[in-house]
């Protein structure tokens, strides 16, 4: 092991971080919702898929009108964020709010049902074929010297995700709504007693989570350049894994979990065998959970009686 | 012991019977059609049975072969080996002259020793297991569908002889089809005895978020050619990554990629990709007529292996006409030497029993279309 090929290592690291950023963006939605109402929102992967589709439809329309590529990407991203936020909001109102006081299993089943509904709705309303996604990310001249390590799409994904995550962290930490969210996550009953409208907080959580997933959807679609109605499934499972890995309920945990998972997969594919990529990623998950049952950054919770 | 004695008696009895026919002793020519006519895999067997009926109807309407009508004797084997031997025993007891079947490789393999003992020619429309023809144990067995390893062989020959690749990376999607293809390519490249090396052999998860690390690993291996076993969505993701990394390596794949959907999905990144497939025969007048006849008689579109079964029956009819007898050696010789126009093109059979004329060919994406690559294989 005297001469480690650092260039190759860096390549794998960058592609792992790229993939990890996408996982992190989706994982944030899982973890925020879990933090507030202790629900695994299985329909969340579908919101990511809807984001990618919205981006594609907007790109199709704007492309005909002759917009520049970067403009299409930005507008497509914004429209996807708004559209998916509306979806997140509605899904919560339809599928979870009526079950707020039911047993914990009921909203879980409702979430699985919502996921199946959204997948099939897109399959019927759009298409079940794979669709080509236009390459909307321009070639940055300043990336030319390191183009074999960092591709423009990877660069855009990493920068955008970092920005979004930084904004989210500041938002949660310093704004009124962010503080109210944290308070609700800590103790919903107490927060309500202190005058926080928990329904509003829950809606806000779903909206923010969906917006992040939409950003992830648009970014990954412009990176891999193809989508279909089923892309949310595997991405959702991986992101959920990342959320658990980082400690479900913890926002920095979701970011870290996503990047750790992405890098694990990338190194497994690069140094071992891509045949075992998934196996390796989940083996890491099991190992971490054995030694840290509440995840990397999760706090061991004392059961409130 | 009893079993053996009993088998011996049956064998003697059947031998006596079989010596009675030859040179059109019977009043009709008996065509055995065993296959999956019911059960889970009927979707493969029933179209073949329908095809046999259509060809026989047509021949009989014209007065048969040298004045003799063809009679179909069908036997259901549900693609199960044990039922395959039952079906074969019953057909032999019914004195069939020639057999068009069975559907599945398992049942075919189980039944073939019985037919071989009685020297009956068997033409299968759909049994694809390589050993059926390659083992040499069944000299009277023929098939109109390429064997499972045919595409892998073509892929390997193409990579070695046409692309003259030095370092090959083989990637598959872990599925039966893709992985099977990848393993055959690997095997044939290793057997080719050239200095072509396999520097990478691995699988990927279909539907994965990003395959960049895999491409990075392949790039690092220094491969000049990538062989991919799988379907078009993954293939187009791979070539898109390769394009954005400006990687200039050959990309060779099979008929899971040779689709219109691949061209749409991969766009410019798909340019130059090689993919093998059988030729498209749907435009042949004979093929169109066969489809129309099926729709008329069964009021549905023909299913899988219909064309291969139609061609198999046509080849049998042609051999019977040319030889004017039901002597198995004569039929086999005619199948090997006489080209016949069928619904899958102009075909004959080689020494081993595989079809000549309906092989896989290599295509390349040129200006957004698949164009056949002229490539003659050295044997």
PDB file of N, CA, C and O in Angstrom, chain A residues 5 8 11-12 15 18-19 22-23 48 129-132 139 144 148-149 151 220 223-226 234-235 265-266 269-278, chain B residues 171-172 174 179 200 202-210 212-214 216-217 220 232-234 236-237 240-241 243-246 264-269:
ATOM      1  N   UNK A   5      -2.999   5.646  -5.069  1.00  0.00           N
ATOM      2  CA  UNK A   5      -3.308   6.480  -6.220  1.00  0.00           C
ATOM      3  C   UNK A   5      -4.263   7.581  -5.767  1.00  0.00           C
ATOM      4  O   UNK A   5      -5.461   7.410  -5.729  1.00  0.00           O
ATOM      5  N   UNK A   8      -7.060   8.838  -8.199  1.00  0.00           N
ATOM      6  CA  UNK A   8      -8.213   7.936  -8.275  1.00  0.00           C
ATOM      7  C   UNK A   8      -9.070   8.052  -7.015  1.00  0.00           C
ATOM      8  O   UNK A   8     -10.291   8.122  -7.070  1.00  0.00           O
ATOM      9  N   UNK A  11     -11.104  11.137  -7.273  1.00  0.00           N
ATOM     10  CA  UNK A  11     -12.220  10.935  -8.207  1.00  0.00           C
ATOM     11  C   UNK A  11     -13.388  10.256  -7.505  1.00  0.00           C
ATOM     12  O   UNK A  11     -14.530  10.683  -7.594  1.00  0.00           O
ATOM     13  N   UNK A  12     -13.068   9.162  -6.802  1.00  0.00           N
ATOM     14  CA  UNK A  12     -14.113   8.395  -6.133  1.00  0.00           C
ATOM     15  C   UNK A  12     -14.747   9.225  -5.020  1.00  0.00           C
ATOM     16  O   UNK A  12     -15.963   9.201  -4.834  1.00  0.00           O
ATOM     17  N   UNK A  15     -17.128  11.757  -6.596  1.00  0.00           N
ATOM     18  CA  UNK A  15     -18.402  11.195  -7.079  1.00  0.00           C
ATOM     19  C   UNK A  15     -19.227  10.669  -5.905  1.00  0.00           C
ATOM     20  O   UNK A  15     -20.451  10.687  -5.954  1.00  0.00           O
ATOM     21  N   UNK A  18     -20.888  13.738  -4.459  1.00  0.00           N
ATOM     22  CA  UNK A  18     -21.968  14.159  -5.347  1.00  0.00           C
ATOM     23  C   UNK A  18     -23.225  13.344  -5.086  1.00  0.00           C
ATOM     24  O   UNK A  18     -24.314  13.881  -4.887  1.00  0.00           O
ATOM     25  N   UNK A  19     -23.048  12.024  -5.092  1.00  0.00           N
ATOM     26  CA  UNK A  19     -24.183  11.140  -4.855  1.00  0.00           C
ATOM     27  C   UNK A  19     -24.732  11.374  -3.447  1.00  0.00           C
ATOM     28  O   UNK A  19     -25.934  11.417  -3.227  1.00  0.00           O
ATOM     29  N   UNK A  22     -27.115  14.296  -2.982  1.00  0.00           N
ATOM     30  CA  UNK A  22     -28.492  14.008  -3.390  1.00  0.00           C
ATOM     31  C   UNK A  22     -29.194  13.219  -2.286  1.00  0.00           C
ATOM     32  O   UNK A  22     -30.332  13.538  -1.892  1.00  0.00           O
ATOM     33  N   UNK A  23     -28.515  12.182  -1.778  1.00  0.00           N
ATOM     34  CA  UNK A  23     -29.106  11.411  -0.680  1.00  0.00           C
ATOM     35  C   UNK A  23     -29.444  12.336   0.483  1.00  0.00           C
ATOM     36  O   UNK A  23     -30.505  12.225   1.090  1.00  0.00           O
ATOM     37  N   UNK A  48     -39.517  13.533  -4.727  1.00  0.00           N
ATOM     38  CA  UNK A  48     -38.261  13.727  -5.464  1.00  0.00           C
ATOM     39  C   UNK A  48     -38.469  13.439  -6.952  1.00  0.00           C
ATOM     40  O   UNK A  48     -38.059  14.198  -7.827  1.00  0.00           O
ATOM     41  N   UNK A 129     -42.353   4.997 -19.847  1.00  0.00           N
ATOM     42  CA  UNK A 129     -41.042   4.881 -20.483  1.00  0.00           C
ATOM     43  C   UNK A 129     -40.023   5.756 -19.755  1.00  0.00           C
ATOM     44  O   UNK A 129     -40.382   6.665 -19.030  1.00  0.00           O
ATOM     45  N   UNK A 130     -38.773   5.468 -20.026  1.00  0.00           N
ATOM     46  CA  UNK A 130     -37.725   6.355 -19.554  1.00  0.00           C
ATOM     47  C   UNK A 130     -37.732   7.594 -20.441  1.00  0.00           C
ATOM     48  O   UNK A 130     -37.972   7.514 -21.645  1.00  0.00           O
ATOM     49  N   UNK A 131     -37.487   8.746 -19.846  1.00  0.00           N
ATOM     50  CA  UNK A 131     -37.462   9.980 -20.617  1.00  0.00           C
ATOM     51  C   UNK A 131     -36.061  10.573 -20.562  1.00  0.00           C
ATOM     52  O   UNK A 131     -35.384  10.475 -19.542  1.00  0.00           O
ATOM     53  N   UNK A 132     -35.690  11.194 -21.671  1.00  0.00           N
ATOM     54  CA  UNK A 132     -34.374  11.832 -21.705  1.00  0.00           C
ATOM     55  C   UNK A 132     -34.472  13.208 -21.077  1.00  0.00           C
ATOM     56  O   UNK A 132     -35.382  13.964 -21.345  1.00  0.00           O
ATOM     57  N   UNK A 139     -20.829  23.956 -19.453  1.00  0.00           N
ATOM     58  CA  UNK A 139     -19.440  23.597 -19.151  1.00  0.00           C
ATOM     59  C   UNK A 139     -18.753  24.814 -18.567  1.00  0.00           C
ATOM     60  O   UNK A 139     -18.646  25.843 -19.219  1.00  0.00           O
ATOM     61  N   UNK A 144     -12.170  23.184 -16.231  1.00  0.00           N
ATOM     62  CA  UNK A 144     -11.484  22.427 -17.283  1.00  0.00           C
ATOM     63  C   UNK A 144     -10.242  21.682 -16.774  1.00  0.00           C
ATOM     64  O   UNK A 144     -10.066  20.498 -17.058  1.00  0.00           O
ATOM     65  N   UNK A 148     -11.506  15.806 -15.138  1.00  0.00           N
ATOM     66  CA  UNK A 148     -11.598  14.353 -14.980  1.00  0.00           C
ATOM     67  C   UNK A 148     -11.972  13.984 -13.549  1.00  0.00           C
ATOM     68  O   UNK A 148     -12.386  12.859 -13.285  1.00  0.00           O
ATOM     69  N   UNK A 149     -11.831  14.921 -12.617  1.00  0.00           N
ATOM     70  CA  UNK A 149     -12.248  14.650 -11.241  1.00  0.00           C
ATOM     71  C   UNK A 149     -13.649  15.181 -10.998  1.00  0.00           C
ATOM     72  O   UNK A 149     -14.524  14.474 -10.509  1.00  0.00           O
ATOM     73  N   UNK A 151     -16.937  16.936 -12.624  1.00  0.00           N
ATOM     74  CA  UNK A 151     -17.690  17.345 -13.801  1.00  0.00           C
ATOM     75  C   UNK A 151     -18.594  18.517 -13.418  1.00  0.00           C
ATOM     76  O   UNK A 151     -18.940  18.676 -12.250  1.00  0.00           O
ATOM     77  N   UNK A 220     -30.323  15.737  -9.821  1.00  0.00           N
ATOM     78  CA  UNK A 220     -29.866  14.400 -10.240  1.00  0.00           C
ATOM     79  C   UNK A 220     -30.316  14.111 -11.656  1.00  0.00           C
ATOM     80  O   UNK A 220     -29.598  13.481 -12.434  1.00  0.00           O
ATOM     81  N   UNK A 223     -28.016  15.474 -13.993  1.00  0.00           N
ATOM     82  CA  UNK A 223     -26.729  14.766 -13.906  1.00  0.00           C
ATOM     83  C   UNK A 223     -26.769  13.456 -14.691  1.00  0.00           C
ATOM     84  O   UNK A 223     -25.897  13.178 -15.511  1.00  0.00           O
ATOM     85  N   UNK A 224     -27.793  12.639 -14.463  1.00  0.00           N
ATOM     86  CA  UNK A 224     -27.845  11.340 -15.140  1.00  0.00           C
ATOM     87  C   UNK A 224     -28.584  11.417 -16.463  1.00  0.00           C
ATOM     88  O   UNK A 224     -28.528  10.498 -17.264  1.00  0.00           O
ATOM     89  N   UNK A 225     -29.302  12.489 -16.692  1.00  0.00           N
ATOM     90  CA  UNK A 225     -30.002  12.752 -17.953  1.00  0.00           C
ATOM     91  C   UNK A 225     -31.047  11.717 -18.333  1.00  0.00           C
ATOM     92  O   UNK A 225     -31.269  11.457 -19.512  1.00  0.00           O
ATOM     93  N   UNK A 226     -31.641  11.048 -17.358  1.00  0.00           N
ATOM     94  CA  UNK A 226     -32.832  10.268 -17.692  1.00  0.00           C
ATOM     95  C   UNK A 226     -33.687  10.086 -16.445  1.00  0.00           C
ATOM     96  O   UNK A 226     -33.183  10.020 -15.329  1.00  0.00           O
ATOM     97  N   UNK A 234     -35.783   3.655  -5.366  1.00  0.00           N
ATOM     98  CA  UNK A 234     -34.442   3.312  -4.876  1.00  0.00           C
ATOM     99  C   UNK A 234     -33.798   4.508  -4.170  1.00  0.00           C
ATOM    100  O   UNK A 234     -33.198   4.367  -3.104  1.00  0.00           O
ATOM    101  N   UNK A 235     -33.964   5.700  -4.754  1.00  0.00           N
ATOM    102  CA  UNK A 235     -33.387   6.897  -4.145  1.00  0.00           C
ATOM    103  C   UNK A 235     -33.995   7.113  -2.767  1.00  0.00           C
ATOM    104  O   UNK A 235     -33.295   7.469  -1.821  1.00  0.00           O
ATOM    105  N   UNK A 265     -20.599   3.874  -0.913  1.00  0.00           N
ATOM    106  CA  UNK A 265     -20.967   3.206  -2.170  1.00  0.00           C
ATOM    107  C   UNK A 265     -19.909   3.428  -3.225  1.00  0.00           C
ATOM    108  O   UNK A 265     -19.525   2.515  -3.950  1.00  0.00           O
ATOM    109  N   UNK A 266     -19.448   4.666  -3.292  1.00  0.00           N
ATOM    110  CA  UNK A 266     -18.476   5.011  -4.313  1.00  0.00           C
ATOM    111  C   UNK A 266     -17.169   4.240  -4.110  1.00  0.00           C
ATOM    112  O   UNK A 266     -16.615   3.666  -5.054  1.00  0.00           O
ATOM    113  N   UNK A 269     -17.633   0.558  -4.877  1.00  0.00           N
ATOM    114  CA  UNK A 269     -17.641   0.279  -6.318  1.00  0.00           C
ATOM    115  C   UNK A 269     -16.235   0.430  -6.893  1.00  0.00           C
ATOM    116  O   UNK A 269     -15.835  -0.324  -7.774  1.00  0.00           O
ATOM    117  N   UNK A 270     -15.479   1.405  -6.386  1.00  0.00           N
ATOM    118  CA  UNK A 270     -14.185   1.712  -6.970  1.00  0.00           C
ATOM    119  C   UNK A 270     -13.076   0.773  -6.518  1.00  0.00           C
ATOM    120  O   UNK A 270     -12.202   0.426  -7.298  1.00  0.00           O
ATOM    121  N   UNK A 271     -13.104   0.372  -5.245  1.00  0.00           N
ATOM    122  CA  UNK A 271     -12.000  -0.435  -4.734  1.00  0.00           C
ATOM    123  C   UNK A 271     -12.347  -1.908  -4.616  1.00  0.00           C
ATOM    124  O   UNK A 271     -11.489  -2.762  -4.721  1.00  0.00           O
ATOM    125  N   UNK A 272     -13.642  -2.209  -4.347  1.00  0.00           N
ATOM    126  CA  UNK A 272     -14.004  -3.620  -4.226  1.00  0.00           C
ATOM    127  C   UNK A 272     -14.711  -4.041  -5.499  1.00  0.00           C
ATOM    128  O   UNK A 272     -14.080  -4.286  -6.498  1.00  0.00           O
ATOM    129  N   UNK A 273     -16.031  -4.091  -5.457  1.00  0.00           N
ATOM    130  CA  UNK A 273     -16.768  -4.515  -6.637  1.00  0.00           C
ATOM    131  C   UNK A 273     -18.136  -3.858  -6.606  1.00  0.00           C
ATOM    132  O   UNK A 273     -18.774  -3.804  -5.558  1.00  0.00           O
ATOM    133  N   UNK A 274     -18.559  -3.314  -7.758  1.00  0.00           N
ATOM    134  CA  UNK A 274     -19.868  -2.670  -7.797  1.00  0.00           C
ATOM    135  C   UNK A 274     -20.979  -3.694  -7.596  1.00  0.00           C
ATOM    136  O   UNK A 274     -22.100  -3.350  -7.267  1.00  0.00           O
ATOM    137  N   UNK A 275     -20.635  -4.972  -7.808  1.00  0.00           N
ATOM    138  CA  UNK A 275     -21.587  -6.042  -7.526  1.00  0.00           C
ATOM    139  C   UNK A 275     -22.048  -5.963  -6.074  1.00  0.00           C
ATOM    140  O   UNK A 275     -23.178  -6.248  -5.745  1.00  0.00           O
ATOM    141  N   UNK A 276     -21.109  -5.574  -5.206  1.00  0.00           N
ATOM    142  CA  UNK A 276     -21.380  -5.585  -3.765  1.00  0.00           C
ATOM    143  C   UNK A 276     -21.611  -4.194  -3.200  1.00  0.00           C
ATOM    144  O   UNK A 276     -21.614  -4.008  -1.998  1.00  0.00           O
ATOM    145  N   UNK A 277     -21.799  -3.213  -4.105  1.00  0.00           N
ATOM    146  CA  UNK A 277     -21.943  -1.821  -3.689  1.00  0.00           C
ATOM    147  C   UNK A 277     -23.042  -1.655  -2.637  1.00  0.00           C
ATOM    148  O   UNK A 277     -22.822  -1.101  -1.561  1.00  0.00           O
ATOM    149  N   UNK A 278     -24.230  -2.167  -2.929  1.00  0.00           N
ATOM    150  CA  UNK A 278     -25.357  -2.008  -2.010  1.00  0.00           C
ATOM    151  C   UNK A 278     -25.111  -2.787  -0.722  1.00  0.00           C
ATOM    152  O   UNK A 278     -25.407  -2.321   0.367  1.00  0.00           O
TER     153      UNK A 278
ATOM    154  N   UNK B 171     -19.260  -5.488 -18.129  1.00  0.00           N
ATOM    155  CA  UNK B 171     -20.147  -4.995 -17.085  1.00  0.00           C
ATOM    156  C   UNK B 171     -21.535  -5.585 -17.338  1.00  0.00           C
ATOM    157  O   UNK B 171     -21.932  -5.763 -18.489  1.00  0.00           O
ATOM    158  N   UNK B 172     -22.254  -5.935 -16.278  1.00  0.00           N
ATOM    159  CA  UNK B 172     -23.609  -6.467 -16.477  1.00  0.00           C
ATOM    160  C   UNK B 172     -24.538  -5.919 -15.412  1.00  0.00           C
ATOM    161  O   UNK B 172     -24.102  -5.276 -14.461  1.00  0.00           O
ATOM    162  N   UNK B 174     -26.559  -7.679 -13.424  1.00  0.00           N
ATOM    163  CA  UNK B 174     -26.836  -8.714 -12.433  1.00  0.00           C
ATOM    164  C   UNK B 174     -28.094  -9.533 -12.750  1.00  0.00           C
ATOM    165  O   UNK B 174     -28.448 -10.428 -11.999  1.00  0.00           O
ATOM    166  N   UNK B 179     -26.327 -10.825 -17.252  1.00  0.00           N
ATOM    167  CA  UNK B 179     -25.186 -11.501 -16.676  1.00  0.00           C
ATOM    168  C   UNK B 179     -24.801 -12.715 -17.520  1.00  0.00           C
ATOM    169  O   UNK B 179     -23.622 -13.003 -17.721  1.00  0.00           O
ATOM    170  N   UNK B 200     -11.675  -6.126 -16.404  1.00  0.00           N
ATOM    171  CA  UNK B 200     -12.722  -5.724 -15.459  1.00  0.00           C
ATOM    172  C   UNK B 200     -13.942  -6.588 -15.710  1.00  0.00           C
ATOM    173  O   UNK B 200     -14.334  -6.800 -16.846  1.00  0.00           O
ATOM    174  N   UNK B 202     -17.716  -6.962 -13.678  1.00  0.00           N
ATOM    175  CA  UNK B 202     -18.468  -6.564 -12.493  1.00  0.00           C
ATOM    176  C   UNK B 202     -19.932  -6.294 -12.856  1.00  0.00           C
ATOM    177  O   UNK B 202     -20.285  -6.206 -14.032  1.00  0.00           O
ATOM    178  N   UNK B 203     -20.745  -6.163 -11.820  1.00  0.00           N
ATOM    179  CA  UNK B 203     -22.169  -5.896 -12.034  1.00  0.00           C
ATOM    180  C   UNK B 203     -22.560  -4.557 -11.452  1.00  0.00           C
ATOM    181  O   UNK B 203     -21.851  -4.001 -10.638  1.00  0.00           O
ATOM    182  N   UNK B 204     -23.715  -4.034 -11.911  1.00  0.00           N
ATOM    183  CA  UNK B 204     -24.224  -2.783 -11.355  1.00  0.00           C
ATOM    184  C   UNK B 204     -25.682  -2.988 -10.929  1.00  0.00           C
ATOM    185  O   UNK B 204     -26.325  -3.938 -11.348  1.00  0.00           O
ATOM    186  N   UNK B 205     -26.187  -2.100 -10.090  1.00  0.00           N
ATOM    187  CA  UNK B 205     -27.575  -2.195  -9.648  1.00  0.00           C
ATOM    188  C   UNK B 205     -28.471  -1.432 -10.615  1.00  0.00           C
ATOM    189  O   UNK B 205     -28.297  -0.225 -10.761  1.00  0.00           O
ATOM    190  N   UNK B 206     -29.412  -2.127 -11.284  1.00  0.00           N
ATOM    191  CA  UNK B 206     -30.293  -1.405 -12.204  1.00  0.00           C
ATOM    192  C   UNK B 206     -31.092  -0.348 -11.437  1.00  0.00           C
ATOM    193  O   UNK B 206     -31.507  -0.574 -10.310  1.00  0.00           O
ATOM    194  N   UNK B 207     -31.275   0.811 -12.045  1.00  0.00           N
ATOM    195  CA  UNK B 207     -32.033   1.876 -11.397  1.00  0.00           C
ATOM    196  C   UNK B 207     -31.210   2.667 -10.401  1.00  0.00           C
ATOM    197  O   UNK B 207     -31.754   3.500  -9.687  1.00  0.00           O
ATOM    198  N   UNK B 208     -29.916   2.405 -10.326  1.00  0.00           N
ATOM    199  CA  UNK B 208     -29.051   3.114  -9.385  1.00  0.00           C
ATOM    200  C   UNK B 208     -29.030   4.608  -9.668  1.00  0.00           C
ATOM    201  O   UNK B 208     -29.266   5.046 -10.796  1.00  0.00           O
ATOM    202  N   UNK B 209     -28.713   5.390  -8.609  1.00  0.00           N
ATOM    203  CA  UNK B 209     -28.766   6.842  -8.748  1.00  0.00           C
ATOM    204  C   UNK B 209     -27.660   7.343  -9.682  1.00  0.00           C
ATOM    205  O   UNK B 209     -27.873   8.209 -10.509  1.00  0.00           O
ATOM    206  N   UNK B 210     -26.459   6.793  -9.546  1.00  0.00           N
ATOM    207  CA  UNK B 210     -25.338   7.310 -10.337  1.00  0.00           C
ATOM    208  C   UNK B 210     -24.301   6.203 -10.527  1.00  0.00           C
ATOM    209  O   UNK B 210     -23.931   5.532  -9.576  1.00  0.00           O
ATOM    210  N   UNK B 212     -21.226   6.783 -11.846  1.00  0.00           N
ATOM    211  CA  UNK B 212     -19.921   7.395 -12.100  1.00  0.00           C
ATOM    212  C   UNK B 212     -18.747   6.583 -11.526  1.00  0.00           C
ATOM    213  O   UNK B 212     -17.759   6.377 -12.235  1.00  0.00           O
ATOM    214  N   UNK B 213     -18.830   6.098 -10.269  1.00  0.00           N
ATOM    215  CA  UNK B 213     -17.671   5.351  -9.743  1.00  0.00           C
ATOM    216  C   UNK B 213     -17.312   4.132 -10.588  1.00  0.00           C
ATOM    217  O   UNK B 213     -16.130   3.819 -10.738  1.00  0.00           O
ATOM    218  N   UNK B 214     -18.319   3.468 -11.156  1.00  0.00           N
ATOM    219  CA  UNK B 214     -18.046   2.294 -11.993  1.00  0.00           C
ATOM    220  C   UNK B 214     -17.275   2.706 -13.243  1.00  0.00           C
ATOM    221  O   UNK B 214     -16.294   2.057 -13.629  1.00  0.00           O
ATOM    222  N   UNK B 216     -15.464   5.322 -13.520  1.00  0.00           N
ATOM    223  CA  UNK B 216     -14.119   5.730 -13.101  1.00  0.00           C
ATOM    224  C   UNK B 216     -13.203   4.523 -12.952  1.00  0.00           C
ATOM    225  O   UNK B 216     -12.051   4.537 -13.352  1.00  0.00           O
ATOM    226  N   UNK B 217     -13.774   3.444 -12.397  1.00  0.00           N
ATOM    227  CA  UNK B 217     -12.960   2.250 -12.213  1.00  0.00           C
ATOM    228  C   UNK B 217     -12.577   1.649 -13.565  1.00  0.00           C
ATOM    229  O   UNK B 217     -11.444   1.207 -13.767  1.00  0.00           O
ATOM    230  N   UNK B 220      -9.897   3.650 -15.162  1.00  0.00           N
ATOM    231  CA  UNK B 220      -8.611   3.403 -14.518  1.00  0.00           C
ATOM    232  C   UNK B 220      -8.004   2.077 -14.977  1.00  0.00           C
ATOM    233  O   UNK B 220      -6.781   1.925 -15.031  1.00  0.00           O
ATOM    234  N   UNK B 232     -31.511  -1.074 -22.012  1.00  0.00           N
ATOM    235  CA  UNK B 232     -31.195   0.257 -22.512  1.00  0.00           C
ATOM    236  C   UNK B 232     -31.152   1.374 -21.458  1.00  0.00           C
ATOM    237  O   UNK B 232     -30.346   2.286 -21.604  1.00  0.00           O
ATOM    238  N   UNK B 233     -31.988   1.351 -20.374  1.00  0.00           N
ATOM    239  CA  UNK B 233     -31.905   2.504 -19.466  1.00  0.00           C
ATOM    240  C   UNK B 233     -30.524   2.637 -18.817  1.00  0.00           C
ATOM    241  O   UNK B 233     -29.952   3.741 -18.785  1.00  0.00           O
ATOM    242  N   UNK B 234     -29.960   1.513 -18.363  1.00  0.00           N
ATOM    243  CA  UNK B 234     -28.643   1.554 -17.741  1.00  0.00           C
ATOM    244  C   UNK B 234     -27.582   1.871 -18.785  1.00  0.00           C
ATOM    245  O   UNK B 234     -26.672   2.650 -18.536  1.00  0.00           O
ATOM    246  N   UNK B 236     -27.846   3.643 -21.421  1.00  0.00           N
ATOM    247  CA  UNK B 236     -27.825   5.046 -21.818  1.00  0.00           C
ATOM    248  C   UNK B 236     -27.244   5.906 -20.692  1.00  0.00           C
ATOM    249  O   UNK B 236     -26.576   6.906 -20.951  1.00  0.00           O
ATOM    250  N   UNK B 237     -27.492   5.492 -19.428  1.00  0.00           N
ATOM    251  CA  UNK B 237     -26.853   6.224 -18.323  1.00  0.00           C
ATOM    252  C   UNK B 237     -25.337   6.119 -18.445  1.00  0.00           C
ATOM    253  O   UNK B 237     -24.615   7.096 -18.270  1.00  0.00           O
ATOM    254  N   UNK B 240     -23.911   8.173 -21.241  1.00  0.00           N
ATOM    255  CA  UNK B 240     -23.999   9.602 -20.921  1.00  0.00           C
ATOM    256  C   UNK B 240     -22.828  10.016 -20.031  1.00  0.00           C
ATOM    257  O   UNK B 240     -22.203  11.058 -20.251  1.00  0.00           O
ATOM    258  N   UNK B 241     -22.528   9.186 -19.034  1.00  0.00           N
ATOM    259  CA  UNK B 241     -21.389   9.497 -18.156  1.00  0.00           C
ATOM    260  C   UNK B 241     -20.089   9.473 -18.963  1.00  0.00           C
ATOM    261  O   UNK B 241     -19.241  10.346 -18.831  1.00  0.00           O
ATOM    262  N   UNK B 243     -19.704  10.067 -22.076  1.00  0.00           N
ATOM    263  CA  UNK B 243     -19.615  11.242 -22.941  1.00  0.00           C
ATOM    264  C   UNK B 243     -19.163  12.462 -22.146  1.00  0.00           C
ATOM    265  O   UNK B 243     -18.306  13.225 -22.587  1.00  0.00           O
ATOM    266  N   UNK B 244     -19.741  12.628 -20.948  1.00  0.00           N
ATOM    267  CA  UNK B 244     -19.395  13.831 -20.191  1.00  0.00           C
ATOM    268  C   UNK B 244     -17.957  13.756 -19.681  1.00  0.00           C
ATOM    269  O   UNK B 244     -17.347  14.776 -19.390  1.00  0.00           O
ATOM    270  N   UNK B 245     -17.411  12.545 -19.568  1.00  0.00           N
ATOM    271  CA  UNK B 245     -15.999  12.411 -19.185  1.00  0.00           C
ATOM    272  C   UNK B 245     -15.082  12.385 -20.406  1.00  0.00           C
ATOM    273  O   UNK B 245     -13.891  12.179 -20.285  1.00  0.00           O
ATOM    274  N   UNK B 246     -15.701  12.537 -21.580  1.00  0.00           N
ATOM    275  CA  UNK B 246     -14.980  12.519 -22.861  1.00  0.00           C
ATOM    276  C   UNK B 246     -14.158  11.241 -23.009  1.00  0.00           C
ATOM    277  O   UNK B 246     -13.028  11.243 -23.483  1.00  0.00           O
ATOM    278  N   UNK B 264     -33.467   7.268 -28.328  1.00  0.00           N
ATOM    279  CA  UNK B 264     -34.124   8.457 -27.783  1.00  0.00           C
ATOM    280  C   UNK B 264     -33.469   8.887 -26.486  1.00  0.00           C
ATOM    281  O   UNK B 264     -33.216  10.054 -26.258  1.00  0.00           O
ATOM    282  N   UNK B 265     -33.218   7.882 -25.630  1.00  0.00           N
ATOM    283  CA  UNK B 265     -32.761   8.163 -24.274  1.00  0.00           C
ATOM    284  C   UNK B 265     -31.310   8.652 -24.259  1.00  0.00           C
ATOM    285  O   UNK B 265     -30.958   9.559 -23.519  1.00  0.00           O
ATOM    286  N   UNK B 266     -30.476   8.020 -25.086  1.00  0.00           N
ATOM    287  CA  UNK B 266     -29.054   8.335 -25.036  1.00  0.00           C
ATOM    288  C   UNK B 266     -28.713   9.561 -25.882  1.00  0.00           C
ATOM    289  O   UNK B 266     -27.739  10.242 -25.629  1.00  0.00           O
ATOM    290  N   UNK B 267     -29.547   9.841 -26.873  1.00  0.00           N
ATOM    291  CA  UNK B 267     -29.288  10.994 -27.736  1.00  0.00           C
ATOM    292  C   UNK B 267     -27.904  10.932 -28.350  1.00  0.00           C
ATOM    293  O   UNK B 267     -27.471   9.884 -28.816  1.00  0.00           O
ATOM    294  N   UNK B 268     -27.194  12.056 -28.300  1.00  0.00           N
ATOM    295  CA  UNK B 268     -25.866  12.135 -28.913  1.00  0.00           C
ATOM    296  C   UNK B 268     -24.862  11.202 -28.251  1.00  0.00           C
ATOM    297  O   UNK B 268     -23.936  10.713 -28.892  1.00  0.00           O
ATOM    298  N   UNK B 269     -25.055  10.957 -26.945  1.00  0.00           N
ATOM    299  CA  UNK B 269     -24.115  10.089 -26.232  1.00  0.00           C
ATOM    300  C   UNK B 269     -24.148   8.664 -26.779  1.00  0.00           C
ATOM    301  O   UNK B 269     -23.213   7.899 -26.595  1.00  0.00           O
TER     302      UNK B 269
END
